[in-house]
PDB file of C-alpha atoms in Angstrom:
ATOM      1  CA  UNK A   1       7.754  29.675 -28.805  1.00  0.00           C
ATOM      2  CA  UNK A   2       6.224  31.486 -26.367  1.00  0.00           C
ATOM      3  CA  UNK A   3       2.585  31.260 -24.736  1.00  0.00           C
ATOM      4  CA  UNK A   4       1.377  34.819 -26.539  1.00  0.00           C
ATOM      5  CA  UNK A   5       2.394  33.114 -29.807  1.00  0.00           C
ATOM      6  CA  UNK A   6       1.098  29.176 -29.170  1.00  0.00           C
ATOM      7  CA  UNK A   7      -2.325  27.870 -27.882  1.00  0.00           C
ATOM      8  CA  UNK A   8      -3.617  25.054 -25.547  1.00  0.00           C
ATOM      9  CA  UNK A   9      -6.405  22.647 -26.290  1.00  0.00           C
ATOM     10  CA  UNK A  10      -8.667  21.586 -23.362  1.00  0.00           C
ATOM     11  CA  UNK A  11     -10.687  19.122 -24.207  1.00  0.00           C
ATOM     12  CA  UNK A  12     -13.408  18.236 -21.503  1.00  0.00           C
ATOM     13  CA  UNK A  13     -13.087  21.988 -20.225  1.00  0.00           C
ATOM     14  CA  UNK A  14     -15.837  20.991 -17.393  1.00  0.00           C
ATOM     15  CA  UNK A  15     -16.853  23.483 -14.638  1.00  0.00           C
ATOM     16  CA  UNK A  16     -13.962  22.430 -12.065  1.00  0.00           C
ATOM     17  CA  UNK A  17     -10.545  20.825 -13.238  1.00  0.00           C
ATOM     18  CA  UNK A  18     -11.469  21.800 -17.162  1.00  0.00           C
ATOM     19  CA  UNK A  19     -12.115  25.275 -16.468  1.00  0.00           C
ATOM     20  CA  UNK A  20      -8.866  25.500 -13.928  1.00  0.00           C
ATOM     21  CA  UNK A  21      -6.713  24.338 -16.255  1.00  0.00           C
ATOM     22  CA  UNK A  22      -8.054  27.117 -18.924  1.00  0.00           C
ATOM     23  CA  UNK A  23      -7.678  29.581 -16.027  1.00  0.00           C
ATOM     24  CA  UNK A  24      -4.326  28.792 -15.300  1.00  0.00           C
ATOM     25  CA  UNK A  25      -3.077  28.789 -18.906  1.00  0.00           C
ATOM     26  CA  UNK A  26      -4.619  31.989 -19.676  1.00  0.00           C
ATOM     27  CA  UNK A  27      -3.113  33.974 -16.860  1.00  0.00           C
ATOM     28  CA  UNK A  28       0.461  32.527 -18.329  1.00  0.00           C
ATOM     29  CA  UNK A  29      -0.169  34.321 -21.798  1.00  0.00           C
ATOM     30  CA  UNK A  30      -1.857  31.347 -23.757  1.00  0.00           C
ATOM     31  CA  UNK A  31      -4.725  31.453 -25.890  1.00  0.00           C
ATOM     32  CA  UNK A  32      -7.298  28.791 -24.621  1.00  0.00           C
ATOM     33  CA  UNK A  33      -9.338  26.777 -27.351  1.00  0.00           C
ATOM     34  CA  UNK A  34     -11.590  25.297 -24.618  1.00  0.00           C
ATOM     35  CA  UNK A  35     -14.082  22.450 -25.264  1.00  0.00           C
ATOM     36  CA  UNK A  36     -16.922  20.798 -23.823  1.00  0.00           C
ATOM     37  CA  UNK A  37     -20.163  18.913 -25.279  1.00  0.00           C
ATOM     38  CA  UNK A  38     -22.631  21.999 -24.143  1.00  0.00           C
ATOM     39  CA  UNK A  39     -20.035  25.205 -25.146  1.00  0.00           C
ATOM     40  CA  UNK A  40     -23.437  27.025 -23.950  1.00  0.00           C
ATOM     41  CA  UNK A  41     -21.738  26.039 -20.113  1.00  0.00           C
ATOM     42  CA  UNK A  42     -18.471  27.827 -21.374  1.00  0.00           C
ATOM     43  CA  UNK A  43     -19.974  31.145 -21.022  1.00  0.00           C
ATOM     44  CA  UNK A  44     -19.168  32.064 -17.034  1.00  0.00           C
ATOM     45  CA  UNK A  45     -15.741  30.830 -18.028  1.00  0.00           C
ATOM     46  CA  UNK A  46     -15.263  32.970 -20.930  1.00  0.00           C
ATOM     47  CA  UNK A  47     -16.311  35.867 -18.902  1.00  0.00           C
ATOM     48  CA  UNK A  48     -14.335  35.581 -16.180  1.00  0.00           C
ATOM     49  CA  UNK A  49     -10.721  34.401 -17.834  1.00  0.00           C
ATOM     50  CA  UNK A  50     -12.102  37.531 -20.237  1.00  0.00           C
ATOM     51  CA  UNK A  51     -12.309  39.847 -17.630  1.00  0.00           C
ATOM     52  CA  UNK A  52      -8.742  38.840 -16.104  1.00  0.00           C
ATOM     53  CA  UNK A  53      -7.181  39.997 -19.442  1.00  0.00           C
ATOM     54  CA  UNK A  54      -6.714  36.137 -21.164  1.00  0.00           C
ATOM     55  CA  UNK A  55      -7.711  35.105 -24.249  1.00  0.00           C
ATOM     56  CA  UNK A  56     -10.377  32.072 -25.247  1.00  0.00           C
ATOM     57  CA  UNK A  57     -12.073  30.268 -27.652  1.00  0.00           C
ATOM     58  CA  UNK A  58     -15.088  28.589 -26.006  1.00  0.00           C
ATOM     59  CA  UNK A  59     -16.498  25.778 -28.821  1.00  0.00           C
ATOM     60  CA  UNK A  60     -19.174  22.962 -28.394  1.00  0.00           C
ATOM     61  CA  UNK A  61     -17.394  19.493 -29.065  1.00  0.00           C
ATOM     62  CA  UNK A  62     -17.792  15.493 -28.861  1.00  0.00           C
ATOM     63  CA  UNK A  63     -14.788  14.347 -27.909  1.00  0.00           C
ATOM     64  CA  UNK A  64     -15.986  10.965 -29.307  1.00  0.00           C
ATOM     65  CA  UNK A  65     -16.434  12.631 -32.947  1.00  0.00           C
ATOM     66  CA  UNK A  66     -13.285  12.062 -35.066  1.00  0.00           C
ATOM     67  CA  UNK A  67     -14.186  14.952 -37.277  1.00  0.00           C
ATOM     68  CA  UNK A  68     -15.166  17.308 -34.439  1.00  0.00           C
ATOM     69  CA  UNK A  69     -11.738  16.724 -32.534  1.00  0.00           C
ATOM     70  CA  UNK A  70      -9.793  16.858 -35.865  1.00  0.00           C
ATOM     71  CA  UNK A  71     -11.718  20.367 -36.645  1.00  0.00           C
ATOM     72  CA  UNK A  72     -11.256  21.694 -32.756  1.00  0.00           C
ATOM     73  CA  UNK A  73      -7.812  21.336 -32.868  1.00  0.00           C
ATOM     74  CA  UNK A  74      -7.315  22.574 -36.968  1.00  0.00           C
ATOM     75  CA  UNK A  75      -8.771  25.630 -35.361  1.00  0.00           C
ATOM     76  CA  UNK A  76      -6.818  25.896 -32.350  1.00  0.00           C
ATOM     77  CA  UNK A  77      -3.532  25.284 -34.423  1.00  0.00           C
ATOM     78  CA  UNK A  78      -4.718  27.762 -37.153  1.00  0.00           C
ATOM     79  CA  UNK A  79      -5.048  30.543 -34.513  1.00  0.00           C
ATOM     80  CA  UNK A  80      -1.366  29.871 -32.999  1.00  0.00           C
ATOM     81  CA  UNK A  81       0.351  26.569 -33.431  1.00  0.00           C
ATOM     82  CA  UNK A  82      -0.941  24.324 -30.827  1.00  0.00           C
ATOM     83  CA  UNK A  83       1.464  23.853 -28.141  1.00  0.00           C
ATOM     84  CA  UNK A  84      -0.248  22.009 -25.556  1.00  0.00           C
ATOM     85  CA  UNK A  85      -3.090  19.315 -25.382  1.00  0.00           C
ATOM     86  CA  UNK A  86      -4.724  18.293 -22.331  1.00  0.00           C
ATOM     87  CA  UNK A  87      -7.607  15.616 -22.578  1.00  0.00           C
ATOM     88  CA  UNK A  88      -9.575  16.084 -19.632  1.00  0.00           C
ATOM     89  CA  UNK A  89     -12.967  14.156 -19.911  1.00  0.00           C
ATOM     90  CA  UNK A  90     -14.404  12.717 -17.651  1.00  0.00           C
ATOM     91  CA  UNK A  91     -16.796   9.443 -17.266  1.00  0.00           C
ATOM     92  CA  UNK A  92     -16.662   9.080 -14.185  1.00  0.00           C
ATOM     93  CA  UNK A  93     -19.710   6.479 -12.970  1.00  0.00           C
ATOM     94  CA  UNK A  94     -21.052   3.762 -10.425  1.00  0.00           C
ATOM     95  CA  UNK A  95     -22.674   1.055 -11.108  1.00  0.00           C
ATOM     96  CA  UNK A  96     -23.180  -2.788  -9.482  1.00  0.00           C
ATOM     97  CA  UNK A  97     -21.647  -4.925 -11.927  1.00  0.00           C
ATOM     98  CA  UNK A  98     -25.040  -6.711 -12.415  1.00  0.00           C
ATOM     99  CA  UNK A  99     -26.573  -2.938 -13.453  1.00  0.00           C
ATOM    100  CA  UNK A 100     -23.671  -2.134 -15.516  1.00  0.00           C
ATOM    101  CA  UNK A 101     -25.342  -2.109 -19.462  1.00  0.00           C
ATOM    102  CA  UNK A 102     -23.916  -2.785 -22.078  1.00  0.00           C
ATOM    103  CA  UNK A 103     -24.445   1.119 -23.204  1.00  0.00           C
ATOM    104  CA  UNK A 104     -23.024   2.151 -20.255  1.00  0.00           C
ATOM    105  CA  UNK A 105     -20.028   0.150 -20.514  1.00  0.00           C
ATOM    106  CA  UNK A 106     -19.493   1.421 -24.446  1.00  0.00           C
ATOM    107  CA  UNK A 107     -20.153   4.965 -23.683  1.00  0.00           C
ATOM    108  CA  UNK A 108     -17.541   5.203 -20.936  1.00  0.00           C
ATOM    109  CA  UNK A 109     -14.845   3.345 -22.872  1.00  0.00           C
ATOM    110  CA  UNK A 110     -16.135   5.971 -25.671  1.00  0.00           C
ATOM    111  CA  UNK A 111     -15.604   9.299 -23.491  1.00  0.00           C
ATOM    112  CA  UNK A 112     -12.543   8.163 -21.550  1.00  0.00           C
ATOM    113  CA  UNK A 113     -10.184   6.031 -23.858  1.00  0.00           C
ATOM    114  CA  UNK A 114     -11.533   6.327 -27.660  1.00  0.00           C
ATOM    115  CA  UNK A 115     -11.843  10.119 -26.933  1.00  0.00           C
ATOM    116  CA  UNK A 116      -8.333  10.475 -25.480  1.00  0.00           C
ATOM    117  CA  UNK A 117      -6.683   8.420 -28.313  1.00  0.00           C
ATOM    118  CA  UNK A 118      -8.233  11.007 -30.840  1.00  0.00           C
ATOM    119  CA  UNK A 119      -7.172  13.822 -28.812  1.00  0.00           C
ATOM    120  CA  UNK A 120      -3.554  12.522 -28.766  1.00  0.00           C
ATOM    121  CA  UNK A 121      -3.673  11.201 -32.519  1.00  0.00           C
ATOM    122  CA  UNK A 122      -4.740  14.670 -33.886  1.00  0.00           C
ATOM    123  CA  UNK A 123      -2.784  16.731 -31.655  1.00  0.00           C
ATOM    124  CA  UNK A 124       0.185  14.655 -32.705  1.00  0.00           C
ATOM    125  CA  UNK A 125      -0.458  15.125 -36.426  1.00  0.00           C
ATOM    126  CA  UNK A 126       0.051  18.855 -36.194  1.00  0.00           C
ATOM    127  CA  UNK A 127       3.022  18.857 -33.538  1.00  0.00           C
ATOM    128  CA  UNK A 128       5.326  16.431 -35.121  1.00  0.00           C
ATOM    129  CA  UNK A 129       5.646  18.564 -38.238  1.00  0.00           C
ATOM    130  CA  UNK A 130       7.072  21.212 -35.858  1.00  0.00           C
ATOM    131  CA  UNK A 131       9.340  18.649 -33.484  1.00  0.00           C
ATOM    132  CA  UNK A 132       7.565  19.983 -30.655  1.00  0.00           C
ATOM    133  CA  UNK A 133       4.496  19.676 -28.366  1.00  0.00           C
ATOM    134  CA  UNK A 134       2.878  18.443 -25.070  1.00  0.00           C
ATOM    135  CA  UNK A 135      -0.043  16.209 -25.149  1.00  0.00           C
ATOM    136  CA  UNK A 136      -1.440  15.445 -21.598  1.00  0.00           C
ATOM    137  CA  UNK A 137      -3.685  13.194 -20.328  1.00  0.00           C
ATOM    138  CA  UNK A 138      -5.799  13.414 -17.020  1.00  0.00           C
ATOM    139  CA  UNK A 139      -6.133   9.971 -14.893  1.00  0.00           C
ATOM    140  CA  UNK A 140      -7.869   8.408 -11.887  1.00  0.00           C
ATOM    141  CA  UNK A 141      -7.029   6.311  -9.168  1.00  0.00           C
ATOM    142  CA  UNK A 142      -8.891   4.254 -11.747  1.00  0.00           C
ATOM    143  CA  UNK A 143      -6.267   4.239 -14.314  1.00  0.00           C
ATOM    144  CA  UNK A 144      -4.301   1.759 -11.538  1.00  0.00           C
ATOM    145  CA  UNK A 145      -7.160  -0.375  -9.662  1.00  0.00           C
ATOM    146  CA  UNK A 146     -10.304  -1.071  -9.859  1.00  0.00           C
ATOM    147  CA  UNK A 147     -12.800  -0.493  -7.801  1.00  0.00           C
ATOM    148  CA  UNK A 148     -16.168  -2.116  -6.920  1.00  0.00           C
ATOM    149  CA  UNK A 149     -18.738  -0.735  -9.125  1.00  0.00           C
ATOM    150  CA  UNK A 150     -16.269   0.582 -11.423  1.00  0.00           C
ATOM    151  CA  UNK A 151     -15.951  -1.995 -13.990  1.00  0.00           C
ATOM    152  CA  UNK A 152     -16.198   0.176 -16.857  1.00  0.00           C
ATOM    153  CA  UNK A 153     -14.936   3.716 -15.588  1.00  0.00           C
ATOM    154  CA  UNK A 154     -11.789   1.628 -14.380  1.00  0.00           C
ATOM    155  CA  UNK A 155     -11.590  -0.195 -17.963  1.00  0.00           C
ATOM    156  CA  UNK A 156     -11.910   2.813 -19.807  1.00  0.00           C
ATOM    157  CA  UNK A 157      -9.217   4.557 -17.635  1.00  0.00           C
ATOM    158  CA  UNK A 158      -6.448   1.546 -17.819  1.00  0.00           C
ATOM    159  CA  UNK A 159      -7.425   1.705 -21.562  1.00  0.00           C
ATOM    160  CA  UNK A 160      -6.057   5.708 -21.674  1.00  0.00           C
ATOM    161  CA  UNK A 161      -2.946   4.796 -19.750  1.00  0.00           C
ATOM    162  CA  UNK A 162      -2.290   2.539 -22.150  1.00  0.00           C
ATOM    163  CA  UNK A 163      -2.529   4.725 -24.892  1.00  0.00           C
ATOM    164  CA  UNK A 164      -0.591   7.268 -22.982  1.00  0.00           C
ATOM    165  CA  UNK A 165       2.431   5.102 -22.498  1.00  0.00           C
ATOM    166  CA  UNK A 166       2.816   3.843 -25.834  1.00  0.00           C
ATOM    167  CA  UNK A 167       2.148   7.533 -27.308  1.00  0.00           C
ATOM    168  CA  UNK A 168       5.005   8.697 -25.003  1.00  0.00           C
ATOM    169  CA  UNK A 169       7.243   5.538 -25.972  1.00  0.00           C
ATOM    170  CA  UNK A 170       6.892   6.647 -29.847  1.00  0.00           C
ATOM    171  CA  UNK A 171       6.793  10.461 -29.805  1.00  0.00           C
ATOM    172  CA  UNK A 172       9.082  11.352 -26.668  1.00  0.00           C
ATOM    173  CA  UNK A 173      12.095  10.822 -28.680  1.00  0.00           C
ATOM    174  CA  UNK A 174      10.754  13.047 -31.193  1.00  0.00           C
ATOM    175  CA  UNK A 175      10.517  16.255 -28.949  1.00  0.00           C
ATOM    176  CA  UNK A 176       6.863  15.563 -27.817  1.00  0.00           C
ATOM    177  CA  UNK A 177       5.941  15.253 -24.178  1.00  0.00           C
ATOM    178  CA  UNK A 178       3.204  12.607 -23.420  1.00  0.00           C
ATOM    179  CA  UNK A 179       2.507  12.627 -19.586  1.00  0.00           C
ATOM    180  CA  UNK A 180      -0.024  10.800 -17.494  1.00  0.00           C
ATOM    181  CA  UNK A 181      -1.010  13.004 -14.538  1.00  0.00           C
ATOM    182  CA  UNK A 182      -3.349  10.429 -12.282  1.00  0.00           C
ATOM    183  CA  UNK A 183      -5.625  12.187  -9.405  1.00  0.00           C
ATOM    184  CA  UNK A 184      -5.468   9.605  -6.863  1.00  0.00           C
ATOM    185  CA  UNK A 185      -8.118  10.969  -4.678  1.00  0.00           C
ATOM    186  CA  UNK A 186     -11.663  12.983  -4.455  1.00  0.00           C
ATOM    187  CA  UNK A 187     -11.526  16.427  -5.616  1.00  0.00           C
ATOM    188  CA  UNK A 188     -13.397  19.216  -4.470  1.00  0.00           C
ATOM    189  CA  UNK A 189     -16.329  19.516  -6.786  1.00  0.00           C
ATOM    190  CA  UNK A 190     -20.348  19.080  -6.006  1.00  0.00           C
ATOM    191  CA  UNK A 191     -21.191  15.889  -7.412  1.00  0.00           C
ATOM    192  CA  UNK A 192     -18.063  14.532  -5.020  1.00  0.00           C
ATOM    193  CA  UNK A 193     -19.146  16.025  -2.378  1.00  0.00           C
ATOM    194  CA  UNK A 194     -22.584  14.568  -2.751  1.00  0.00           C
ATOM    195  CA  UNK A 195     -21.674  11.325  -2.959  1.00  0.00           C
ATOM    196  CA  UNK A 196     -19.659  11.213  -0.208  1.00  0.00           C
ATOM    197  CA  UNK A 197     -22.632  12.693   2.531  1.00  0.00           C
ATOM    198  CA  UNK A 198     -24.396   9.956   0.648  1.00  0.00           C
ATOM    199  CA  UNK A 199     -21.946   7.090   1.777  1.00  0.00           C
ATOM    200  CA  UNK A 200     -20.198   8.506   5.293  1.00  0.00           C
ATOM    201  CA  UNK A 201     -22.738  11.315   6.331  1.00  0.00           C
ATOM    202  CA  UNK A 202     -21.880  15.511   6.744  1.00  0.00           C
ATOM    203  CA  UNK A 203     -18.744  14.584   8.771  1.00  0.00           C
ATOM    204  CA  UNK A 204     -16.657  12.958   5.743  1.00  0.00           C
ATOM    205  CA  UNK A 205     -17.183  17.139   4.428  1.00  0.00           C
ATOM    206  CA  UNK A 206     -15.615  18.314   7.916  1.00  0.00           C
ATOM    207  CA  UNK A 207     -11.655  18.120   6.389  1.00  0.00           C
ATOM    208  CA  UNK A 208     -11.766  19.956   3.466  1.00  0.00           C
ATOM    209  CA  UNK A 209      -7.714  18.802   3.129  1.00  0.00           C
ATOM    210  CA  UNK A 210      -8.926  15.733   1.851  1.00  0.00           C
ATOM    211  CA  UNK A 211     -10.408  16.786  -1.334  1.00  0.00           C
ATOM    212  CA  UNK A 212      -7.779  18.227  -3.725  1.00  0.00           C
ATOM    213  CA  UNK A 213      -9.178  21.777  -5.436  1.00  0.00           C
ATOM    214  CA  UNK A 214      -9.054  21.795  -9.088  1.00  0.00           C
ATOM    215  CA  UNK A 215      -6.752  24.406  -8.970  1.00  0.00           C
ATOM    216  CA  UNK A 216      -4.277  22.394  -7.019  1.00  0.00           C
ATOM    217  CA  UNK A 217      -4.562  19.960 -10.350  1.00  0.00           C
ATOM    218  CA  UNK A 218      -4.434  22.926 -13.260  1.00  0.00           C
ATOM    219  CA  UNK A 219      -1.087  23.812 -11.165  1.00  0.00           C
ATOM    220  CA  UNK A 220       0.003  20.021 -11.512  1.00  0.00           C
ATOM    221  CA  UNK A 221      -0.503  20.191 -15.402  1.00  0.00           C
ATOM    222  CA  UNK A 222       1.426  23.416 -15.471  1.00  0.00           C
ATOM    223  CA  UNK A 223       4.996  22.129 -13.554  1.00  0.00           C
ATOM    224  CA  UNK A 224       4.415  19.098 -16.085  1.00  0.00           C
ATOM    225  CA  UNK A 225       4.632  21.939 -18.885  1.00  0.00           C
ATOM    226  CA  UNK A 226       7.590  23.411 -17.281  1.00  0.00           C
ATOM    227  CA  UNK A 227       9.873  20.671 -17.122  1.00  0.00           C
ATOM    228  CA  UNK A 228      12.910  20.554 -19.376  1.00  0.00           C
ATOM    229  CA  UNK A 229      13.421  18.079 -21.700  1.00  0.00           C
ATOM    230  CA  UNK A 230      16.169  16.396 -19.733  1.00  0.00           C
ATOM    231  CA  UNK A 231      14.359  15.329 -17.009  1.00  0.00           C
ATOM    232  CA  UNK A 232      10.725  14.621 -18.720  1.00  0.00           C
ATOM    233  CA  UNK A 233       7.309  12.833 -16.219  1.00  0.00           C
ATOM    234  CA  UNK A 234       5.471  10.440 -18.072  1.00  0.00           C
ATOM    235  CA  UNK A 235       3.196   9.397 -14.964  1.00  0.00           C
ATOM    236  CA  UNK A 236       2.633  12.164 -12.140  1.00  0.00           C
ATOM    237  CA  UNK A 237       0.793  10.841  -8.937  1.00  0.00           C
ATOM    238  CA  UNK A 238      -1.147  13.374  -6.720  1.00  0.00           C
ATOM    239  CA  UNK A 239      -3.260  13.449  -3.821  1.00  0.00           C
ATOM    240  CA  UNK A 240      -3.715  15.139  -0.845  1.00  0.00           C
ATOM    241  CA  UNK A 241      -1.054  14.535   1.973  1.00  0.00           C
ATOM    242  CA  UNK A 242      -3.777  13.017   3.706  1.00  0.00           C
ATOM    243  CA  UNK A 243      -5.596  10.408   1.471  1.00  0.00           C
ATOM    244  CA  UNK A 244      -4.798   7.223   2.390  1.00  0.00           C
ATOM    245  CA  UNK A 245      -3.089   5.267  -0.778  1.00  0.00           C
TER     246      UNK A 245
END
């Protein structure tokens, strides 16, 4: 199969490491079926992979709606059989344990662990019939540890690794390629940036090596694509070589 003839699925195709990863499959021949909850925010993307000669399908989508994932990815694997999955939502939040609702806590489990198992359950429903596929999974430095005022981001995050590694354990064998690619530092978008003026001041900005570009991550998913079936990643680590770890 090659990428003119096969599609990828980006589910949480966000303004940064979402709409990399649709960059970066698009310039290698792919057809992008590219999701977010607002598809109104797809538009600049659209435009611009568009313009660079790639090919995309910009739809709104709930990644916590069974029927909305299960239709997404019908569609994506009725244009060209799906080839590649890559559950990318975020959830990210802070929160003093004491402040920490009970809504909050459900609707990050919701986005970050419910969402990816549906993401890998349907994509796995249409790529076993074929005995072939690759269903990835973005993580944190929250999928390992948690942090203070990450009770539930960090919960929800341990949760996907978990469904990661026993998704690998079952459909490896069978020709698909579960990987776990955790992001073990800041990267380089606005609301990170914010936050971390808020907590050290201007100067934490000053080293812009320390914040990994989404692009740097998009090129992370696409060595994971790459590798042969001999030598398979389930769990990738990456962060800049300067983040402390």
């Amino acid at each position: 199969m090659t990428p003119r003839n096969a599609t990828v699925a980006v589910i949480g195709a966000g303004d940064y490491i979402g709409a990399e990863i649709a960059k970066k499959f698009a310039a290698e021949g792919f057809t992008v079926f590219a999701g977010r909850r607002d598809g109104a925010k797809l538009e600049p993307l659209v435009r611009e992979i568009e313009a660079a000669g790639g090919r995309i399908v910009a739809r709104t989508l709930d990644a916590r709606k069974e029927d909305e994932v299960a239709a997404f990815l019908d569609a994506a694997d009725a244009h060209a059989p799906l080839e590649v999955t890559i559950f990318n939502v975020g959830a990210n939040v802070n929160f003093p344990i004491l402040e920490t609702t009970d809504r909050v806590f459900r609707k990050v489990w919701e986005m970050a662990c419910w969402a990816g198992f549906l993401a890998g359950r349907e994509s796995a429903r249409l790529m076993l019939p074929r005995g072939r596929g690759n269903i990835f999974f973005t993580g944190a430095t929250a999928s390992l540890r948690g942090g203070s005022g990450f009770a539930a981001f960090a919960s929800a995050k341990f949760g996907l690794r978990a469904v990661a590694q026993s998704m690998a354990r079952e459909l490896m064998p069978q020709n698909i390629h579960v990987a776990h690619l955790i992001i073990d530092s800041g990267v380089d978008t606005a609301w990170v940036r914010e936050r971390r003026e808020q907590l050290w001041g201007k100067d934490a900005l000053d080293n812009p090596d320390l914040l990994m570009p989404p692009a740097s991550v998009a090129g992370a998913y696409w060595q994971l694509y790459q590798q042969p079936k001999s030598a398979w990643t389930f769990e990738m680590e990456i962060r800049p070589f300067g983040e402390k770890w």
